[in-house]
Coordinates of C-alpha atoms and ligand atoms in Angstrom, one line a residue:
M1 CA -22.8 12.1 -2.4
K2 CA -25.4 13.4 -0.1
L3 CA -25.3 14.9 3.4
Q4 CA -27.7 13.3 5.8
F5 CA -29.1 15.1 8.8
N6 CA -29.8 13.9 12.4
Y7 CA -28.3 10.5 11.5
S8 CA -28.2 7.7 14.1
L9 CA -24.8 6.2 14.8
K10 CA -26.1 3.5 17.1
E11 CA -25.5 0.7 14.6
I12 CA -22.0 1.9 13.7
N13 CA -20.3 2.0 17.1
T14 CA -19.4 -1.3 18.8
F15 CA -20.5 0.0 22.2
G16 CA -24.0 0.3 20.6
I17 CA -24.5 3.7 22.1
E18 CA -27.5 5.7 21.0
S19 CA -25.9 8.7 19.3
T20 CA -27.1 11.2 16.7
A21 CA -24.9 13.1 14.3
E22 CA -26.1 16.6 13.2
V23 CA -24.7 15.9 9.7
Y24 CA -23.4 12.6 8.3
L25 CA -21.5 11.9 5.1
N26 CA -20.8 8.5 3.6
V27 CA -17.3 9.0 2.0
K28 CA -16.8 6.7 -1.0
K29 CA -14.3 8.6 -3.0
V30 CA -11.3 10.9 -2.1
W31 CA -12.9 13.8 -4.0
N32 CA -15.9 13.6 -1.6
L33 CA -13.5 15.1 1.0
I34 CA -11.7 17.6 -1.3
R35 CA -14.2 19.2 -3.6
P36 CA -16.8 20.6 -1.1
D37 CA -15.8 23.1 1.5
Y38 CA -16.7 21.8 5.0
S39 CA -15.3 24.7 6.9
I40 CA -18.7 25.8 8.1
Y41 CA -18.7 22.7 10.4
H42 CA -16.3 23.4 13.2
N43 CA -16.8 20.0 14.8
Q44 CA -15.6 17.2 12.6
L45 CA -15.4 13.5 13.4
I46 CA -13.9 10.8 11.2
L47 CA -15.5 7.5 11.8
G48 CA -14.3 4.0 10.8
G49 CA -15.8 0.9 12.3
G50 CA -16.6 2.7 15.6
S51 CA -14.8 0.0 17.6
N52 CA -12.4 2.3 19.5
I53 CA -14.7 5.1 20.3
V54 CA -17.2 6.4 22.9
L55 CA -19.8 8.7 21.3
P56 CA -21.8 11.5 22.9
E57 CA -25.6 11.4 22.8
R58 CA -25.5 14.1 20.1
F59 CA -22.6 15.1 17.9
D60 CA -23.1 18.7 16.8
G61 CA -21.0 18.9 13.6
I62 CA -20.2 16.6 10.7
V63 CA -19.3 12.9 10.8
F64 CA -17.3 11.6 7.9
R65 CA -17.7 7.8 7.6
V66 CA -14.8 6.6 5.5
N67 CA -16.0 3.9 3.1
I68 CA -13.2 3.9 0.6
T69 CA -12.3 0.2 0.0
G70 CA -10.2 -2.0 -2.3
A71 CA -6.7 -3.5 -2.0
K72 CA -4.1 -4.3 -4.5
I73 CA -0.4 -5.1 -4.8
V74 CA 1.1 -1.9 -6.3
K75 CA 4.8 -3.0 -6.3
E76 CA 6.5 -6.3 -6.3
T77 CA 10.3 -7.0 -6.2
A78 CA 12.4 -10.1 -5.6
N79 CA 12.3 -9.3 -1.8
Y80 CA 9.1 -7.5 -1.0
R81 CA 5.6 -6.5 -2.0
I82 CA 3.7 -3.2 -1.4
V83 CA 0.0 -3.4 -0.9
R84 CA -2.2 -0.3 -1.2
V85 CA -5.5 -0.6 0.7
G86 CA -8.5 1.8 1.2
A87 CA -9.1 3.1 4.7
G88 CA -12.7 1.9 4.7
A89 CA -11.8 -1.8 4.2
S90 CA -12.6 -4.1 7.1
W91 CA -9.3 -4.9 8.9
H92 CA -10.0 -8.6 9.4
K93 CA -11.2 -9.1 5.8
F94 CA -8.0 -7.3 4.6
V95 CA -5.8 -9.7 6.7
K96 CA -7.7 -12.7 5.4
S97 CA -7.5 -11.6 1.8
L98 CA -3.7 -11.0 2.2
I99 CA -3.2 -14.6 3.4
E100 CA -5.4 -15.9 0.5
A101 CA -3.2 -13.9 -1.9
G102 CA 0.0 -15.4 -0.4
V103 CA 1.0 -12.1 1.4
Y104 CA 2.0 -13.0 4.9
G105 CA 2.8 -11.0 8.1
F106 CA -0.5 -9.9 9.7
E107 CA -1.8 -13.4 10.8
N108 CA -1.4 -12.4 14.5
L109 CA -3.6 -9.4 14.0
A110 CA -6.6 -11.4 12.8
L111 CA -10.1 -10.7 14.1
I112 CA -9.3 -7.2 15.3
P113 CA -12.5 -5.2 14.6
G114 CA -12.6 -1.9 12.8
R115 CA -11.3 -0.6 9.6
V116 CA -7.9 -0.2 8.0
G117 CA -7.8 3.6 8.3
A118 CA -7.8 3.5 12.1
A119 CA -5.1 0.9 12.4
P120 CA -2.0 3.2 12.3
I121 CA -3.7 5.8 14.5
Q122 CA -3.4 3.7 17.7
N123 CA -0.9 1.4 16.1
I124 CA -3.0 -1.7 16.6
G125 CA -1.3 -4.7 18.1
A126 CA -2.0 -8.2 19.4
Y127 CA -0.1 -11.4 20.0
G128 CA 3.3 -10.0 19.7
I129 CA 3.1 -7.7 16.7
E130 CA 1.9 -4.2 15.9
Q131 CA 0.8 -2.9 12.5
E132 CA 3.9 -0.6 12.4
K133 CA 6.0 -3.6 11.5
Y134 CA 4.8 -3.5 7.9
F135 CA 3.5 0.0 7.7
Y136 CA 5.1 2.0 4.7
S137 CA 3.1 5.2 4.2
A138 CA -0.4 6.7 4.3
E139 CA -2.4 9.0 1.9
I140 CA -4.1 11.7 3.8
V141 CA -6.6 14.5 3.1
D142 CA -6.2 17.8 4.9
L143 CA -9.9 18.9 5.2
A144 CA -9.2 22.6 5.8
K145 CA -6.7 23.0 2.9
R146 CA -8.7 20.5 0.7
K147 CA -5.4 18.9 -0.3
R148 CA -3.9 15.4 -0.4
F149 CA -0.5 14.5 0.9
F150 CA 1.6 11.5 1.9
M151 CA 3.0 10.7 5.3
D152 CA 5.7 8.0 5.7
K153 CA 6.5 5.7 8.6
D154 CA 9.0 8.0 10.4
E155 CA 6.5 10.8 10.5
F156 CA 3.9 8.6 12.3
S157 CA 6.3 8.1 15.3
F158 CA 4.6 4.9 16.3
G159 CA 4.5 3.9 19.9
Y160 CA 2.5 1.5 22.1
R161 CA -1.2 2.1 21.1
N162 CA 0.0 5.6 20.0
S163 CA 1.2 7.6 17.1
F164 CA 1.9 11.2 16.1
F165 CA -1.5 11.1 14.2
K166 CA -3.4 10.1 17.4
Q167 CA -1.9 13.0 19.3
E168 CA -1.4 15.9 16.9
M169 CA -3.7 15.2 13.9
K170 CA -6.8 14.1 15.8
S171 CA -9.1 16.4 13.9
G172 CA -9.2 17.7 10.3
F173 CA -7.1 14.9 8.7
V174 CA -8.5 11.9 7.0
I175 CA -6.5 8.8 6.2
T176 CA -7.8 7.6 2.8
H177 CA -5.3 4.8 1.9
I178 CA -2.5 2.9 3.5
H179 CA 0.5 1.3 1.9
Y180 CA 2.0 -1.8 3.7
K181 CA 5.3 -3.4 2.7
F182 CA 5.7 -7.1 3.3
P183 CA 8.9 -9.2 2.8
L184 CA 8.5 -12.2 0.6
K185 CA 10.0 -14.4 3.2
W186 CA 7.5 -15.2 6.0
E187 CA 8.6 -14.4 9.5
P188 CA 6.3 -16.2 11.9
N189 CA 5.8 -14.8 15.4
T190 CA 4.9 -17.4 17.9
E191 CA 6.5 -15.9 21.0
Y192 CA 3.3 -15.0 22.7
K193 CA 2.4 -17.4 25.5
D194 CA -1.2 -18.0 24.4
I195 CA 0.0 -18.9 20.9
Q196 CA 2.7 -21.2 22.3
N197 CA 0.1 -23.0 24.5
A198 CA -2.3 -23.3 21.7
I199 CA 0.4 -24.8 19.4
S200 CA 1.5 -27.3 22.0
N201 CA -2.2 -28.3 22.6
T202 CA -2.8 -28.9 18.9
E203 CA -1.8 -32.4 17.6
N204 CA 0.6 -32.3 14.6
F205 CA 0.4 -28.5 14.4
E206 CA 1.9 -27.4 11.1
L207 CA 3.4 -23.9 11.2
T208 CA 1.8 -22.0 8.3
P209 CA 0.4 -18.5 8.0
N210 CA -3.1 -19.8 7.6
N211 CA -2.8 -22.1 10.7
I212 CA -1.6 -19.1 12.8
F213 CA -4.4 -17.0 11.5
K214 CA -7.0 -19.7 12.5
L215 CA -5.3 -20.2 15.9
V216 CA -5.5 -16.5 16.6
C217 CA -9.2 -16.3 15.6
D218 CA -9.9 -19.2 17.9
I219 CA -8.1 -17.8 20.9
R220 CA -9.7 -14.3 20.4
S221 CA -13.2 -15.6 20.1
K222 CA -12.9 -17.5 23.4
K223 CA -11.3 -14.6 25.2
L224 CA -13.2 -11.4 24.3
P225 CA -16.8 -10.5 24.5
D226 CA -18.4 -10.3 21.0
P227 CA -19.6 -6.7 20.4
K228 CA -22.5 -8.2 18.4
E229 CA -23.8 -9.7 21.7
T230 CA -22.5 -7.2 24.2
G231 CA -21.5 -3.7 23.3
N232 CA -17.8 -3.0 24.0
A233 CA -14.7 -1.5 22.5
G234 CA -12.1 -4.1 23.4
S235 CA -9.4 -3.2 25.9
F236 CA -10.5 0.1 27.5
F237 CA -7.2 0.9 29.2
K238 CA -3.6 0.7 28.1
N239 CA -1.2 -1.4 30.0
P240 CA 0.8 1.1 32.1
I241 CA 4.6 1.3 31.7
V242 CA 6.6 2.0 34.9
N243 CA 10.3 2.2 35.7
Q244 CA 12.2 -0.9 37.1
E245 CA 12.5 0.6 40.6
F246 CA 8.8 1.3 40.9
Y247 CA 8.0 -2.2 39.6
Q248 CA 10.3 -3.9 42.1
N249 CA 8.8 -1.9 45.0
L250 CA 5.3 -2.9 43.8
L251 CA 6.3 -6.6 43.6
L252 CA 7.2 -6.4 47.4
T253 CA 3.6 -5.7 48.2
Y254 CA 1.9 -7.5 45.3
P255 CA 4.2 -10.4 44.3
D256 CA 1.7 -11.9 41.8
L257 CA 1.5 -8.9 39.5
T258 CA 2.4 -9.6 35.9
G259 CA 4.9 -7.3 34.1
Y260 CA 7.2 -7.7 31.2
S261 CA 10.1 -5.7 29.9
D262 CA 9.4 -3.1 27.3
K263 CA 11.8 -0.6 25.6
D264 CA 10.4 2.2 27.8
G265 CA 10.4 0.2 31.1
M266 CA 8.2 -2.5 32.7
K267 CA 4.8 -3.0 31.2
I268 CA 2.3 -4.1 33.8
S269 CA -1.0 -5.9 33.0
A270 CA -3.8 -3.4 33.5
A271 CA -6.2 -6.3 33.5
K272 CA -4.5 -7.8 36.5
L273 CA -4.5 -4.5 38.4
I274 CA -8.2 -4.0 37.7
E275 CA -9.0 -7.6 38.6
K276 CA -7.0 -7.5 41.9
A277 CA -8.8 -4.2 42.8
G278 CA -12.1 -6.2 42.6
W279 CA -13.6 -4.6 39.5
K280 CA -14.1 -7.7 37.4
G281 CA -17.9 -8.2 36.7
R282 CA -18.8 -5.0 38.6
K283 CA -20.7 -1.8 37.8
L284 CA -20.6 1.6 39.6
N285 CA -24.1 1.4 41.1
E286 CA -27.4 -0.4 40.7
N287 CA -28.6 2.0 38.0
S288 CA -25.4 2.1 36.0
Q289 CA -25.7 0.8 32.4
A290 CA -22.0 0.2 32.0
G291 CA -19.9 -2.5 33.8
I292 CA -16.6 -4.3 33.7
S293 CA -16.9 -7.6 31.8
D294 CA -16.8 -10.7 33.9
K295 CA -14.9 -12.4 31.0
H296 CA -12.1 -9.8 30.8
S297 CA -11.4 -7.1 33.3
L298 CA -9.9 -4.7 30.7
V299 CA -13.2 -4.5 28.9
I300 CA -16.0 -2.1 29.7
I301 CA -19.4 -3.4 28.5
N302 CA -22.8 -1.8 27.7
L303 CA -25.3 -3.4 30.0
G304 CA -28.2 -2.2 27.9
N305 CA -28.6 1.5 27.5
A306 CA -25.2 2.9 28.4
T307 CA -24.4 6.5 27.5
Y308 CA -21.1 8.4 27.2
H309 CA -21.6 9.5 30.8
D310 CA -22.0 5.9 32.2
I311 CA -18.8 4.8 30.5
F312 CA -16.9 7.9 31.4
E313 CA -17.9 7.7 35.1
L314 CA -17.1 4.0 35.4
S315 CA -13.7 4.5 33.7
E316 CA -12.9 7.5 35.9
A317 CA -13.8 5.5 39.1
V318 CA -11.5 2.6 37.9
I319 CA -8.7 5.1 37.2
N320 CA -9.0 6.8 40.6
D321 CA -9.2 3.5 42.5
I322 CA -6.2 2.0 40.7
Y323 CA -4.2 5.2 41.5
D324 CA -5.2 5.1 45.2
K325 CA -4.3 1.4 45.5
Y326 CA -1.1 1.1 43.3
G327 CA 0.0 4.7 42.6
I328 CA -0.4 4.0 38.9
R329 CA -2.6 6.3 36.7
L330 CA -4.3 4.2 34.0
E331 CA -4.7 5.8 30.6
R332 CA -7.8 5.2 28.4
E333 CA -7.0 3.5 25.1
V334 CA -10.5 4.2 23.7
N335 CA -11.2 7.7 22.2
M336 CA -13.7 9.7 24.2
I337 CA -15.6 12.0 21.8
S338 CA -17.4 14.8 23.7
Ligands
FAD401 P1 -13.0 4.0 15.1 O1 -13.4 3.5 16.4 O2 -14.1 4.3 14.1 O3 -12.1 5.3 15.3 C1 -11.0 5.3 16.2 C2 -10.2 6.6 16.1 O4 -9.6 6.7 14.8 C3 -11.1 7.8 16.2 O5 -10.4 8.8 16.9 C4 -11.4 8.2 14.7 O6 -11.7 9.6 14.6 C5 -10.1 7.9 14.1 N1 -10.3 7.4 12.7 C6 -10.9 6.3 12.2 N2 -10.7 6.2 10.9 C7 -10.0 7.2 10.5 C8 -9.5 7.7 9.2 N3 -9.7 7.0 8.1 N4 -8.8 8.8 9.2 C9 -8.5 9.6 10.3 N5 -9.0 9.2 11.5 C10 -9.7 8.0 11.6 N6 -7.2 -2.8 19.2 C11 -5.9 -3.3 19.2 O7 -4.9 -2.6 19.0 N7 -5.7 -4.6 19.5 C12 -6.6 -5.5 19.7 O8 -6.4 -6.7 19.9 C13 -8.0 -5.0 19.8 N8 -9.0 -5.9 20.0 C14 -10.3 -5.4 20.0 C15 -11.3 -6.3 20.3 C16 -12.7 -5.9 20.4 C17 -13.8 -6.8 20.7 C18 -12.9 -4.5 20.1 C19 -14.4 -4.0 20.0 C20 -11.9 -3.6 19.8 C21 -10.6 -4.0 19.8 N9 -9.5 -3.2 19.5 C22 -8.2 -3.7 19.5 C23 -9.7 -1.7 19.2 C24 -10.1 -1.4 17.8 O9 -10.6 -2.5 17.1 C25 -9.0 -0.8 17.0 O10 -8.5 0.3 17.6 C26 -9.4 -0.4 15.5 O11 -8.2 -0.1 14.8 C27 -10.4 0.7 15.5 O12 -10.9 0.8 14.2 P2 -12.2 1.6 13.8 O13 -12.3 1.6 12.3 O14 -13.3 0.9 14.5 O15 -11.9 3.0 14.4

C-alpha cells in the first residue's frame, strides 16, 4: 500500500476531465482504510469508476480508489441466496457473473457503468428496477473512527436516485462490501416500453434472464453515447417529480409532455423538457468544451477539453432555462466535486 502524489484522474472518470489528486490511494484491502490515520487530510474523496462524478482541476486532499473485488454466495436456503460482493467490482461484470452462476434479478441493470460500491449511493436504476429491490446490507468503514460497521436496507432510506448515504454520509464513509439477497424464483420485469418493443420485434423471443440481459445491453448501446468515445456521465439530471395539479396545468400548455405516475407524484421526463427547450445538440457558446448530446438530451458530453466549470455552467444554464420555461427546477443526478 503506497500513497501516490499529484496523481492524474483523467483516465478514471468517464467525463475524461483532466484532474489531479494531491494524494491518491489504491485501496485493495479493508485494512488499508483502517490501519493508517488519514485525519491530516481534511478533504477526502471516495472514487469508484468515476462514472457519476464531475471532478475539479485539482483535488487538494486524498482520493481513495476502492479496488476491493470478489463475489461469492455466502448463504443459500430453499428460497433465497445472499451474495457478498466487493465494492470495487465492476457493476456490469458482477451482473453478468450472477447470471452465469444462475442468480437472477439484475438483468435489467446490465451495462450500467461504474462499480458495485456506488450502486446503493444513488440507488441505480434502469428499465423498471432499482438496485434496492435486492439490496440486503453493506459493510462500511468510518474513516475518522477507523472502524467497520454494517448498515441494513432500512437505514439506507432508498429513494429515486437517492439514499441516506448520498445525503448524510457523503464524506468520511467507505462502502467496502455489499450483500444482495435474491429469491430463487426468477421474477422477470418486462414492463418497460423499450423492453416490450424489443421483445415484440424479436422473432420467437424466449423469456430467459440471459435473453433479457442481452436485450438490455443491445438497447443501451444504441441509445447512450459510449464514454470511451465521448466523455459523459450518463443522465446528468434527475426526472423531476411534481404534484398532479401542477402536471395537469402543464399539460394544458404542453400536451405532448411525457409523465408517469410515481409514489411521490408525477414523474416528468427531463429529457423531453430539455429537448423541447431546444438544448439537444447545443453548447453554451462557441468556446465551450461541454455540450448536450445530440443522441440523448439528458446527457452532457465532453467536446474535447471540458473542465468542471464548462460542465457546471452549462448545467446551470439548462436548469435556469427549464425553470423559466416550465417552472420546474431540475436537480443534478451527477455528483459535483469542488
Ligand atoms: P463514482 O462516479 O466513482 O462515484 C459516485 C459517487 O459515489 C461519488 O460521490 C463517490 O464519492 C461515491 N462513491 C463511489 N464509490 C464509493 C464507495 N465504495 N464508498 C463510498 N462512496 C463511494 N446510473 C443509473 O442509475 N442508471 C443508469 O441507467 C445509468 N446509466 C449510465 C450510463 C452511462 C453511459 C454513464 C457514464 C453513467 C450511467 N449511470 C447510470 C451513472 C453511473 O454509472 C452510476 O451512478 C454508477 O453507480 C456510478 O458508479 P461509479 O463507481 O462510477 O461511482
